[in-house]
Structures are given as C-alpha cells and as structure tokens.
C-alpha cells in the first residue's frame, strides 16, 4: 500500500505499537528472557466461567420484533429521543435546547456539534481521537491493525468476545451499548448472538461507522436489531440509568478524559448494570504479573507518556478509576499487556439479572 507524505509520520508512529510484528513477537514466544512469557501466560491467562444456571433462550430472528432505542439530547440529557432501529432518521430535535441533530443513511449523530454548520470555533482533539478519524485507519482496522494486537497478548476477537459475553450475562435480554465500536468487530458478534434486545454500535468517528455499516451489510445482519450512533463517550446521549450493559473493546486507552468518560458510563447504567472493557497495560505488566505490580511501578516512569497518543494502564489504576465513579466488584482477565475487566453499578434493577458474582472461578481476580 502506498502511503502519502501526510500519512508517513502517522505510520511510523503507529507501526511499532499496533501493526503486526515478526513471528517472534507472537504470543507464546519469549522476548524478555527465556520462559518469561510462558510463565506469565501460565499464571495470568484467566478463563471467565459462569454458573450452571441455564442461559436465556435465544430468540429466532423470525420471532424478533424491531427494537426501539431510547436516546437523550446530548446537551441537556433530559429530552428523550426515541428511534426505531431501521428508521435512521435524518433529524432529531430537542425543543428544550432548540437544537436539531442530524443523521444519514448509516448512522445517527448525537454529538454536541451535530447539525451545525462549521464556524470559527473548531474543537481540538488529542492523537488518540484524531487517528481514528482517518479513512485509511478505518479501512485497515480489521484488515491487519486489530490482529496486530496479538503482540501485547490480546487473545483474538473470538476469544475476547466470549470473555466479554460471559461477563455480560446479567444483561442478556436487555439493550447493549458497544461504545467506541470502531468498525463493528464486536458489535456484529453481539447482534449475531441474539442475546440482547438490540445493540447500539457507537463511535466518535464517522469513518469508522461507515466501515461498520459496510460490514453489517456484508453479513446481512437483521437491521431490526441494531443501530449505528455517532456519540462522544464524554457526553453520552442516553437517559440516566437507562442501560443494562456497556462494552468497550480496546478503547479506554484512546479516550482523552477517561475519568469523565467512565463517569458517564456509570451515569447511564441501571442499578446492577455491567461495564466490560479491554485495554493495554503498561510495558512492565508482564514482569509485574510475576513479582507484583507494586514492585515494578517505579519502572513505569521510564516510559515517556507526554508524546504518545494513548494511555497504557496499570491494573490498579483501572480498579481505582472504576471505584472513583461508583462502579464496584472489579474482576479481570490478564495476559501479558492485555487486560479485560468488568465492574457493576451498585443496586439491583428487576430488569437486570444478578450481578457478576457468577464469575466464580478461582482464576478470576
């Protein structure tokens, strides 16, 4: 693939972190001393197990009806905006804010600047956001980019999807928000599973949503069961306490303000609702898995953070952040620099099954 001059700096910056490395960097091959990765994998590869309670029966597509999604004005977050899955309205209006939000054949746009003509003010974004606005990145995301995460210990889309599904079990039969869905890698699997009463595939990048729409069409998925939404994770267009589940796969490290974003997720979750996410741990995580993250924590200062477009995490940072916004029962799966975790909104809503205490395996921490 020929890269224009404007993309060469971007490519050089991203290639070492995300694009596939040599075979020697694949999971299971040592990079830091003989046997280190093998020992790390043996101790930290977790399996998300569930109780023996029978899973809800999956409805046949022919028996399912069109889903009505309930959004909210992103400005006041008070006015409810109801949308049928297949309708793809060109406009949604909030009389309280005297604002009209736009849409197109692919997605509904409920960001703060939706429907406005470009003016003098232009919002600036950090690198972790702007990179994914690129049509090139949207195109390559499932054509090599995401597969390249294997170097960090990501298990592959199918296995990661199953881990997430096990954690999302309490929300079966309820609508699911797949936030920062990218090209719809997991959104499509959620729709295919038939376990949720509608899937909202949301992202801040219009180009990613266009690519997601193409993949949805190629798989001929039931349009009655999903919708595509342009949304800002820092200002979610949903009523408070309206969602039973939020998923964010390989996303939180790209969010410009993770604290505000996770606070928004906590706000929109119902009591007993579940948040499941995966992300990258920092470069000391494999060693920390052996000797303790607190022991290697001083080494994290050696990794520059001011010039990169992403935030690599320490496990305890994630646990502390979730607790700060009122999300409890932190559970995680961890391997090398990959982590998938789940947390629960306190309380209990009758529409949500009992919380993630069903993750009963001793390997879950």
mmCIF file of C-alpha atoms in Angstrom:
data_model
loop_
_atom_site.group_PDB
_atom_site.id
_atom_site.type_symbol
_atom_site.label_atom_id
_atom_site.label_comp_id
_atom_site.label_asym_id
_atom_site.label_seq_id
_atom_site.Cartn_x
_atom_site.Cartn_y
_atom_site.Cartn_z
ATOM 1 C CA UNK A 1 0.000 0.000 0.000
ATOM 2 C CA UNK A 2 1.392 3.434 -0.978
ATOM 3 C CA UNK A 3 1.246 5.999 1.820
ATOM 4 C CA UNK A 4 1.110 9.693 1.043
ATOM 5 C CA UNK A 5 3.566 12.048 2.667
ATOM 6 C CA UNK A 6 0.976 13.176 5.197
ATOM 7 C CA UNK A 7 0.493 9.616 6.409
ATOM 8 C CA UNK A 8 4.146 8.613 6.681
ATOM 9 C CA UNK A 9 4.710 10.188 10.129
ATOM 10 C CA UNK A 10 1.477 8.621 11.335
ATOM 11 C CA UNK A 11 2.519 5.212 10.013
ATOM 12 C CA UNK A 12 5.983 5.405 11.579
ATOM 13 C CA UNK A 13 4.435 6.374 14.912
ATOM 14 C CA UNK A 14 1.809 3.652 14.920
ATOM 15 C CA UNK A 15 3.529 0.690 13.316
ATOM 16 C CA UNK A 16 5.631 -0.355 16.322
ATOM 17 C CA UNK A 17 2.634 -0.321 18.644
ATOM 18 C CA UNK A 18 -0.203 -1.759 16.618
ATOM 19 C CA UNK A 19 0.690 -3.337 13.305
ATOM 20 C CA UNK A 20 1.736 -6.999 13.311
ATOM 21 C CA UNK A 21 5.315 -7.658 14.304
ATOM 22 C CA UNK A 22 7.513 -10.513 13.261
ATOM 23 C CA UNK A 23 6.562 -14.045 14.228
ATOM 24 C CA UNK A 24 8.944 -13.783 17.127
ATOM 25 C CA UNK A 25 6.571 -11.282 18.735
ATOM 26 C CA UNK A 26 3.511 -13.507 18.599
ATOM 27 C CA UNK A 27 2.021 -14.690 21.908
ATOM 28 C CA UNK A 28 3.928 -17.585 23.368
ATOM 29 C CA UNK A 29 7.372 -16.579 22.066
ATOM 30 C CA UNK A 30 9.809 -15.154 24.663
ATOM 31 C CA UNK A 31 11.010 -11.573 24.298
ATOM 32 C CA UNK A 32 12.237 -10.764 27.819
ATOM 33 C CA UNK A 33 14.328 -13.690 28.844
ATOM 34 C CA UNK A 34 13.674 -17.401 28.233
ATOM 35 C CA UNK A 35 10.407 -18.668 29.592
ATOM 36 C CA UNK A 36 9.182 -15.308 30.914
ATOM 37 C CA UNK A 37 6.139 -15.097 28.656
ATOM 38 C CA UNK A 38 5.371 -18.767 29.202
ATOM 39 C CA UNK A 39 5.415 -18.327 32.963
ATOM 40 C CA UNK A 40 3.361 -15.167 32.687
ATOM 41 C CA UNK A 41 0.810 -16.871 30.490
ATOM 42 C CA UNK A 42 0.597 -19.872 32.744
ATOM 43 C CA UNK A 43 -0.191 -17.738 35.762
ATOM 44 C CA UNK A 44 -2.242 -14.933 34.291
ATOM 45 C CA UNK A 45 -4.349 -16.310 31.447
ATOM 46 C CA UNK A 46 -7.781 -16.318 33.016
ATOM 47 C CA UNK A 47 -10.909 -18.093 31.905
ATOM 48 C CA UNK A 48 -14.201 -16.328 32.536
ATOM 49 C CA UNK A 49 -16.524 -19.038 33.837
ATOM 50 C CA UNK A 50 -20.200 -18.761 34.661
ATOM 51 C CA UNK A 51 -22.542 -20.610 36.946
ATOM 52 C CA UNK A 52 -24.521 -23.599 35.823
ATOM 53 C CA UNK A 53 -27.740 -21.579 35.591
ATOM 54 C CA UNK A 54 -29.331 -22.023 32.162
ATOM 55 C CA UNK A 55 -28.806 -19.174 29.724
ATOM 56 C CA UNK A 56 -31.829 -17.298 28.420
ATOM 57 C CA UNK A 57 -33.265 -18.856 25.294
ATOM 58 C CA UNK A 58 -32.080 -17.178 22.107
ATOM 59 C CA UNK A 59 -34.981 -15.878 20.068
ATOM 60 C CA UNK A 60 -35.212 -16.890 16.444
ATOM 61 C CA UNK A 61 -34.778 -13.945 14.093
ATOM 62 C CA UNK A 62 -38.213 -14.544 12.582
ATOM 63 C CA UNK A 63 -39.766 -14.185 16.044
ATOM 64 C CA UNK A 64 -37.996 -10.954 16.956
ATOM 65 C CA UNK A 65 -39.599 -7.552 16.549
ATOM 66 C CA UNK A 66 -37.994 -4.257 15.670
ATOM 67 C CA UNK A 67 -36.214 -2.612 18.593
ATOM 68 C CA UNK A 68 -36.969 0.925 19.749
ATOM 69 C CA UNK A 69 -33.881 2.656 21.122
ATOM 70 C CA UNK A 70 -34.185 5.481 23.643
ATOM 71 C CA UNK A 71 -31.554 8.214 23.371
ATOM 72 C CA UNK A 72 -31.304 11.622 25.036
ATOM 73 C CA UNK A 73 -30.318 15.087 23.903
ATOM 74 C CA UNK A 74 -26.520 15.277 24.394
ATOM 75 C CA UNK A 75 -26.826 18.862 25.648
ATOM 76 C CA UNK A 76 -29.463 18.707 28.386
ATOM 77 C CA UNK A 77 -29.534 14.898 28.694
ATOM 78 C CA UNK A 78 -33.198 15.320 29.643
ATOM 79 C CA UNK A 79 -35.200 15.170 26.411
ATOM 80 C CA UNK A 80 -35.732 11.572 25.323
ATOM 81 C CA UNK A 81 -35.321 10.791 21.627
ATOM 82 C CA UNK A 82 -36.910 7.510 20.570
ATOM 83 C CA UNK A 83 -35.757 5.819 17.374
ATOM 84 C CA UNK A 84 -36.827 2.626 15.639
ATOM 85 C CA UNK A 85 -33.823 0.506 14.680
ATOM 86 C CA UNK A 86 -34.466 0.617 10.930
ATOM 87 C CA UNK A 87 -35.693 4.206 10.683
ATOM 88 C CA UNK A 88 -32.309 6.032 10.545
ATOM 89 C CA UNK A 89 -33.973 9.474 10.943
ATOM 90 C CA UNK A 90 -32.351 12.387 9.153
ATOM 91 C CA UNK A 91 -33.130 14.709 12.078
ATOM 92 C CA UNK A 92 -33.833 14.513 15.809
ATOM 93 C CA UNK A 93 -34.868 17.614 17.737
ATOM 94 C CA UNK A 94 -34.764 18.839 21.330
ATOM 95 C CA UNK A 95 -37.209 21.685 21.962
ATOM 96 C CA UNK A 96 -35.699 22.370 25.379
ATOM 97 C CA UNK A 97 -32.326 23.199 23.790
ATOM 98 C CA UNK A 98 -33.714 24.488 20.459
ATOM 99 C CA UNK A 99 -31.328 22.158 18.670
ATOM 100 C CA UNK A 100 -31.718 19.746 15.792
ATOM 101 C CA UNK A 101 -29.303 16.831 15.412
ATOM 102 C CA UNK A 102 -28.540 15.265 12.063
ATOM 103 C CA UNK A 103 -28.239 11.752 10.722
ATOM 104 C CA UNK A 104 -27.639 9.921 7.474
ATOM 105 C CA UNK A 105 -28.372 6.551 5.925
ATOM 106 C CA UNK A 106 -25.657 4.916 8.038
ATOM 107 C CA UNK A 107 -25.866 6.456 11.482
ATOM 108 C CA UNK A 108 -27.483 8.954 13.836
ATOM 109 C CA UNK A 109 -25.209 11.789 15.008
ATOM 110 C CA UNK A 110 -25.818 12.788 18.629
ATOM 111 C CA UNK A 111 -22.567 14.615 19.300
ATOM 112 C CA UNK A 112 -22.684 18.197 20.576
ATOM 113 C CA UNK A 113 -21.821 19.715 17.190
ATOM 114 C CA UNK A 114 -24.220 17.565 15.183
ATOM 115 C CA UNK A 115 -26.347 19.535 12.720
ATOM 116 C CA UNK A 116 -24.277 22.712 12.971
ATOM 117 C CA UNK A 117 -22.592 24.466 10.086
ATOM 118 C CA UNK A 118 -18.807 24.768 10.583
ATOM 119 C CA UNK A 119 -17.939 28.055 12.258
ATOM 120 C CA UNK A 120 -14.873 29.825 13.562
ATOM 121 C CA UNK A 121 -14.665 27.637 16.657
ATOM 122 C CA UNK A 122 -13.121 24.250 15.981
ATOM 123 C CA UNK A 123 -12.790 21.729 18.769
ATOM 124 C CA UNK A 124 -9.310 20.228 19.078
ATOM 125 C CA UNK A 125 -8.709 16.565 19.826
ATOM 126 C CA UNK A 126 -5.708 14.617 21.023
ATOM 127 C CA UNK A 127 -3.964 11.988 18.910
ATOM 128 C CA UNK A 128 -5.858 9.006 20.277
ATOM 129 C CA UNK A 129 -9.048 10.511 18.827
ATOM 130 C CA UNK A 130 -7.841 12.034 15.548
ATOM 131 C CA UNK A 131 -6.061 8.888 14.363
ATOM 132 C CA UNK A 132 -9.351 7.026 14.092
ATOM 133 C CA UNK A 133 -10.956 9.806 12.061
ATOM 134 C CA UNK A 134 -8.792 8.688 9.135
ATOM 135 C CA UNK A 135 -10.460 6.674 6.332
ATOM 136 C CA UNK A 136 -7.204 4.738 5.974
ATOM 137 C CA UNK A 137 -7.228 3.604 9.610
ATOM 138 C CA UNK A 138 -10.927 2.721 9.362
ATOM 139 C CA UNK A 139 -10.178 0.572 6.322
ATOM 140 C CA UNK A 140 -7.206 -1.305 7.794
ATOM 141 C CA UNK A 141 -8.587 -1.766 11.311
ATOM 142 C CA UNK A 142 -9.923 -5.284 10.663
ATOM 143 C CA UNK A 143 -7.504 -5.902 7.812
ATOM 144 C CA UNK A 144 -4.352 -6.244 9.916
ATOM 145 C CA UNK A 145 -4.410 -3.485 12.538
ATOM 146 C CA UNK A 146 -6.516 -5.225 15.201
ATOM 147 C CA UNK A 147 -4.855 -8.592 14.520
ATOM 148 C CA UNK A 148 -1.562 -6.891 15.354
ATOM 149 C CA UNK A 149 -2.652 -6.578 18.981
ATOM 150 C CA UNK A 150 -1.507 -10.184 19.419
ATOM 151 C CA UNK A 151 1.976 -8.917 20.288
ATOM 152 C CA UNK A 152 0.521 -7.497 23.523
ATOM 153 C CA UNK A 153 -1.277 -10.702 24.494
ATOM 154 C CA UNK A 154 -4.729 -9.955 23.079
ATOM 155 C CA UNK A 155 -6.314 -13.373 22.528
ATOM 156 C CA UNK A 156 -8.067 -12.679 19.214
ATOM 157 C CA UNK A 157 -11.557 -11.373 18.534
ATOM 158 C CA UNK A 158 -13.447 -14.645 19.014
ATOM 159 C CA UNK A 159 -11.908 -15.493 22.387
ATOM 160 C CA UNK A 160 -12.150 -11.919 23.642
ATOM 161 C CA UNK A 161 -15.798 -11.829 22.543
ATOM 162 C CA UNK A 162 -16.539 -14.962 24.567
ATOM 163 C CA UNK A 163 -14.844 -13.487 27.632
ATOM 164 C CA UNK A 164 -16.975 -10.369 27.285
ATOM 165 C CA UNK A 165 -20.159 -12.382 26.747
ATOM 166 C CA UNK A 166 -19.589 -14.345 29.935
ATOM 167 C CA UNK A 167 -19.272 -11.093 31.861
ATOM 168 C CA UNK A 168 -22.306 -9.551 30.132
ATOM 169 C CA UNK A 169 -24.535 -12.466 31.060
ATOM 170 C CA UNK A 170 -26.537 -10.449 33.658
ATOM 171 C CA UNK A 171 -27.659 -8.126 30.833
ATOM 172 C CA UNK A 172 -28.939 -10.810 28.463
ATOM 173 C CA UNK A 173 -32.319 -9.778 27.112
ATOM 174 C CA UNK A 174 -31.548 -6.036 27.521
ATOM 175 C CA UNK A 175 -30.162 -3.451 25.058
ATOM 176 C CA UNK A 176 -26.353 -3.257 24.849
ATOM 177 C CA UNK A 177 -24.190 -0.225 24.087
ATOM 178 C CA UNK A 178 -20.940 -1.131 22.310
ATOM 179 C CA UNK A 179 -19.027 2.110 22.872
ATOM 180 C CA UNK A 180 -16.046 3.008 20.685
ATOM 181 C CA UNK A 181 -17.142 0.134 18.468
ATOM 182 C CA UNK A 182 -14.741 1.030 15.659
ATOM 183 C CA UNK A 183 -15.585 -0.974 12.559
ATOM 184 C CA UNK A 184 -18.088 -3.080 14.496
ATOM 185 C CA UNK A 185 -15.782 -6.014 15.242
ATOM 186 C CA UNK A 186 -17.677 -6.941 18.409
ATOM 187 C CA UNK A 187 -20.972 -5.202 17.616
ATOM 188 C CA UNK A 188 -21.648 -7.675 14.813
ATOM 189 C CA UNK A 189 -20.942 -10.595 17.116
ATOM 190 C CA UNK A 190 -23.290 -9.178 19.757
ATOM 191 C CA UNK A 191 -26.072 -8.910 17.169
ATOM 192 C CA UNK A 192 -25.395 -12.418 15.849
ATOM 193 C CA UNK A 193 -25.535 -13.865 19.365
ATOM 194 C CA UNK A 194 -29.207 -12.955 19.714
ATOM 195 C CA UNK A 195 -28.694 -12.460 23.462
ATOM 196 C CA UNK A 196 -29.540 -8.754 23.597
ATOM 197 C CA UNK A 197 -32.691 -6.742 22.945
ATOM 198 C CA UNK A 198 -30.896 -4.547 20.443
ATOM 199 C CA UNK A 199 -27.280 -3.437 20.006
ATOM 200 C CA UNK A 200 -26.144 0.188 19.728
ATOM 201 C CA UNK A 201 -22.829 0.367 17.863
ATOM 202 C CA UNK A 202 -21.422 3.773 18.830
ATOM 203 C CA UNK A 203 -18.227 5.583 17.913
ATOM 204 C CA UNK A 204 -16.947 9.160 17.655
ATOM 205 C CA UNK A 205 -15.508 8.540 14.188
ATOM 206 C CA UNK A 206 -17.888 8.858 11.261
ATOM 207 C CA UNK A 207 -15.448 6.958 9.048
ATOM 208 C CA UNK A 208 -15.387 4.052 11.480
ATOM 209 C CA UNK A 209 -19.184 3.961 11.489
ATOM 210 C CA UNK A 210 -19.278 3.993 7.687
ATOM 211 C CA UNK A 211 -16.940 0.991 7.663
ATOM 212 C CA UNK A 212 -19.010 -0.710 10.360
ATOM 213 C CA UNK A 213 -22.136 -0.202 8.273
ATOM 214 C CA UNK A 214 -20.496 -1.843 5.276
ATOM 215 C CA UNK A 215 -19.527 -4.881 7.345
ATOM 216 C CA UNK A 216 -23.039 -5.128 8.805
ATOM 217 C CA UNK A 217 -24.456 -5.084 5.269
ATOM 218 C CA UNK A 218 -21.980 -7.699 4.026
ATOM 219 C CA UNK A 219 -23.069 -10.072 6.795
ATOM 220 C CA UNK A 220 -26.733 -9.294 6.105
ATOM 221 C CA UNK A 221 -27.468 -8.836 9.804
ATOM 222 C CA UNK A 222 -31.013 -8.132 10.954
ATOM 223 C CA UNK A 223 -31.453 -4.344 10.747
ATOM 224 C CA UNK A 224 -34.284 -4.556 13.274
ATOM 225 C CA UNK A 225 -31.771 -5.441 15.992
ATOM 226 C CA UNK A 226 -29.101 -2.728 15.821
ATOM 227 C CA UNK A 227 -28.416 0.904 15.097
ATOM 228 C CA UNK A 228 -25.238 2.900 14.450
ATOM 229 C CA UNK A 229 -24.665 6.012 16.539
ATOM 230 C CA UNK A 230 -22.070 8.770 16.456
ATOM 231 C CA UNK A 231 -21.508 9.686 20.095
ATOM 232 C CA UNK A 232 -18.915 11.165 22.433
ATOM 233 C CA UNK A 233 -18.108 8.876 25.355
ATOM 234 C CA UNK A 234 -17.550 12.003 27.448
ATOM 235 C CA UNK A 235 -21.151 13.135 26.827
ATOM 236 C CA UNK A 236 -23.279 10.061 26.258
ATOM 237 C CA UNK A 237 -26.695 10.716 24.656
ATOM 238 C CA UNK A 238 -28.661 8.404 26.939
ATOM 239 C CA UNK A 239 -31.022 8.998 29.861
ATOM 240 C CA UNK A 240 -29.594 8.376 33.324
ATOM 241 C CA UNK A 241 -29.951 4.764 34.446
ATOM 242 C CA UNK A 242 -31.235 3.545 31.089
ATOM 243 C CA UNK A 243 -28.719 0.871 30.028
ATOM 244 C CA UNK A 244 -28.102 -2.605 31.422
ATOM 245 C CA UNK A 245 -24.712 -3.067 29.751
ATOM 246 C CA UNK A 246 -21.869 -1.110 28.160
ATOM 247 C CA UNK A 247 -18.945 -2.732 26.347
ATOM 248 C CA UNK A 248 -15.757 -1.006 25.170
ATOM 249 C CA UNK A 249 -13.239 -3.251 23.431
ATOM 250 C CA UNK A 250 -9.663 -1.939 23.186
ATOM 251 C CA UNK A 251 -10.879 1.622 23.631
ATOM 252 C CA UNK A 252 -10.304 3.209 27.025
ATOM 253 C CA UNK A 253 -6.626 3.877 26.266
ATOM 254 C CA UNK A 254 -7.780 6.163 23.404
ATOM 255 C CA UNK A 255 -10.226 8.256 25.420
ATOM 256 C CA UNK A 256 -8.938 11.810 26.037
ATOM 257 C CA UNK A 257 -10.539 12.049 29.501
ATOM 258 C CA UNK A 258 -11.054 8.543 30.921
ATOM 259 C CA UNK A 259 -12.388 9.839 34.239
ATOM 260 C CA UNK A 260 -15.185 11.846 32.615
ATOM 261 C CA UNK A 261 -15.922 9.012 30.194
ATOM 262 C CA UNK A 262 -16.258 6.325 32.849
ATOM 263 C CA UNK A 263 -18.340 8.682 34.998
ATOM 264 C CA UNK A 264 -20.725 8.997 32.041
ATOM 265 C CA UNK A 265 -20.876 5.218 31.700
ATOM 266 C CA UNK A 266 -21.673 4.953 35.400
ATOM 267 C CA UNK A 267 -24.419 7.549 34.975
ATOM 268 C CA UNK A 268 -26.215 5.740 32.139
ATOM 269 C CA UNK A 269 -26.013 2.273 33.716
ATOM 270 C CA UNK A 270 -29.025 0.884 35.540
ATOM 271 C CA UNK A 271 -28.539 -0.402 39.097
ATOM 272 C CA UNK A 272 -26.904 -3.792 38.647
ATOM 273 C CA UNK A 273 -25.748 -2.827 35.142
ATOM 274 C CA UNK A 274 -22.424 -4.122 33.823
ATOM 275 C CA UNK A 275 -19.464 -2.348 32.205
ATOM 276 C CA UNK A 276 -16.971 -4.600 30.394
ATOM 277 C CA UNK A 277 -13.825 -3.288 28.714
ATOM 278 C CA UNK A 278 -10.445 -4.384 27.408
ATOM 279 C CA UNK A 279 -7.310 -2.301 27.039
ATOM 280 C CA UNK A 280 -3.499 -2.280 27.098
ATOM 281 C CA UNK A 281 -1.446 -2.498 30.273
ATOM 282 C CA UNK A 282 1.875 -0.683 30.535
ATOM 283 C CA UNK A 283 5.190 -2.187 29.488
ATOM 284 C CA UNK A 284 6.026 -3.500 32.978
ATOM 285 C CA UNK A 285 2.844 -5.594 33.236
ATOM 286 C CA UNK A 286 4.372 -8.958 32.214
ATOM 287 C CA UNK A 287 7.088 -8.601 34.843
ATOM 288 C CA UNK A 288 4.572 -7.223 37.324
ATOM 289 C CA UNK A 289 2.478 -10.352 36.870
ATOM 290 C CA UNK A 290 5.416 -12.347 38.234
ATOM 291 C CA UNK A 291 6.786 -10.150 41.012
ATOM 292 C CA UNK A 292 3.909 -7.756 41.710
ATOM 293 C CA UNK A 293 2.863 -4.531 40.004
ATOM 294 C CA UNK A 294 3.814 -2.518 43.081
ATOM 295 C CA UNK A 295 7.407 -3.763 42.787
ATOM 296 C CA UNK A 296 7.828 -2.654 39.165
ATOM 297 C CA UNK A 297 5.777 0.546 39.483
ATOM 298 C CA UNK A 298 8.854 2.840 39.629
ATOM 299 C CA UNK A 299 9.925 1.500 36.220
ATOM 300 C CA UNK A 300 6.797 2.945 34.626
ATOM 301 C CA UNK A 301 8.360 6.390 34.923
ATOM 302 C CA UNK A 302 10.926 5.329 32.335
ATOM 303 C CA UNK A 303 8.261 5.104 29.642
ATOM 304 C CA UNK A 304 7.511 8.544 28.143
ATOM 305 C CA UNK A 305 3.833 9.433 28.281
ATOM 306 C CA UNK A 306 3.615 13.047 27.154
ATOM 307 C CA UNK A 307 4.311 12.396 23.470
ATOM 308 C CA UNK A 308 2.185 9.328 22.781
ATOM 309 C CA UNK A 309 -1.431 9.294 21.679
ATOM 310 C CA UNK A 310 -2.572 6.603 24.115
ATOM 311 C CA UNK A 311 -2.524 5.830 27.815
ATOM 312 C CA UNK A 312 -1.186 2.445 28.875
ATOM 313 C CA UNK A 313 -2.654 1.340 32.188
ATOM 314 C CA UNK A 314 -1.649 -0.333 35.411
ATOM 315 C CA UNK A 315 -4.284 -2.752 36.717
ATOM 316 C CA UNK A 316 -4.690 -0.895 39.999
ATOM 317 C CA UNK A 317 -5.217 2.370 38.116
ATOM 318 C CA UNK A 318 -8.217 0.837 36.377
ATOM 319 C CA UNK A 319 -9.606 -0.536 39.638
ATOM 320 C CA UNK A 320 -9.182 2.846 41.350
ATOM 321 C CA UNK A 321 -10.823 4.691 38.453
ATOM 322 C CA UNK A 322 -13.842 2.399 38.463
ATOM 323 C CA UNK A 323 -14.253 2.784 42.220
ATOM 324 C CA UNK A 324 -13.993 6.573 41.926
ATOM 325 C CA UNK A 325 -17.126 6.716 39.752
ATOM 326 C CA UNK A 326 -19.087 4.250 41.865
ATOM 327 C CA UNK A 327 -18.560 1.046 39.877
ATOM 328 C CA UNK A 328 -17.889 -1.986 42.044
ATOM 329 C CA UNK A 329 -16.783 -5.635 42.024
ATOM 330 C CA UNK A 330 -13.761 -5.201 39.772
ATOM 331 C CA UNK A 331 -12.903 -8.510 38.071
ATOM 332 C CA UNK A 332 -10.287 -9.016 35.421
ATOM 333 C CA UNK A 333 -8.632 -11.370 32.962
ATOM 334 C CA UNK A 334 -4.975 -10.579 32.310
ATOM 335 C CA UNK A 335 -2.233 -11.827 29.983
ATOM 336 C CA UNK A 336 0.992 -10.031 29.094
ATOM 337 C CA UNK A 337 -0.194 -6.468 28.322
ATOM 338 C CA UNK A 338 -3.821 -7.431 27.680
ATOM 339 C CA UNK A 339 -6.496 -6.929 30.323
ATOM 340 C CA UNK A 340 -10.267 -7.406 30.164
ATOM 341 C CA UNK A 341 -12.224 -6.282 33.203
ATOM 342 C CA UNK A 342 -15.814 -5.985 34.369
ATOM 343 C CA UNK A 343 -17.494 -3.836 37.008
ATOM 344 C CA UNK A 344 -21.060 -3.464 38.267
ATOM 345 C CA UNK A 345 -23.264 -0.492 39.088
ATOM 346 C CA UNK A 346 -24.439 -0.769 42.732
ATOM 347 C CA UNK A 347 -28.033 -1.722 43.415
ATOM 348 C CA UNK A 348 -30.399 -4.015 41.607
ATOM 349 C CA UNK A 349 -32.867 -3.369 38.810
ATOM 350 C CA UNK A 350 -35.517 -6.011 38.225
ATOM 351 C CA UNK A 351 -34.698 -5.974 34.505
ATOM 352 C CA UNK A 352 -31.061 -6.919 35.181
ATOM 353 C CA UNK A 353 -30.074 -10.400 36.352
ATOM 354 C CA UNK A 354 -27.932 -10.814 39.493
ATOM 355 C CA UNK A 355 -24.521 -9.212 39.145
ATOM 356 C CA UNK A 356 -21.197 -10.742 38.200
ATOM 357 C CA UNK A 357 -20.862 -12.889 41.309
ATOM 358 C CA UNK A 358 -21.466 -15.689 38.795
ATOM 359 C CA UNK A 359 -17.777 -15.302 37.813
ATOM 360 C CA UNK A 360 -16.931 -17.932 40.379
ATOM 361 C CA UNK A 361 -13.687 -19.391 39.019
ATOM 362 C CA UNK A 362 -10.723 -19.020 41.322
ATOM 363 C CA UNK A 363 -8.724 -17.716 38.352
ATOM 364 C CA UNK A 364 -10.835 -14.564 38.237
ATOM 365 C CA UNK A 365 -9.402 -11.736 40.303
#
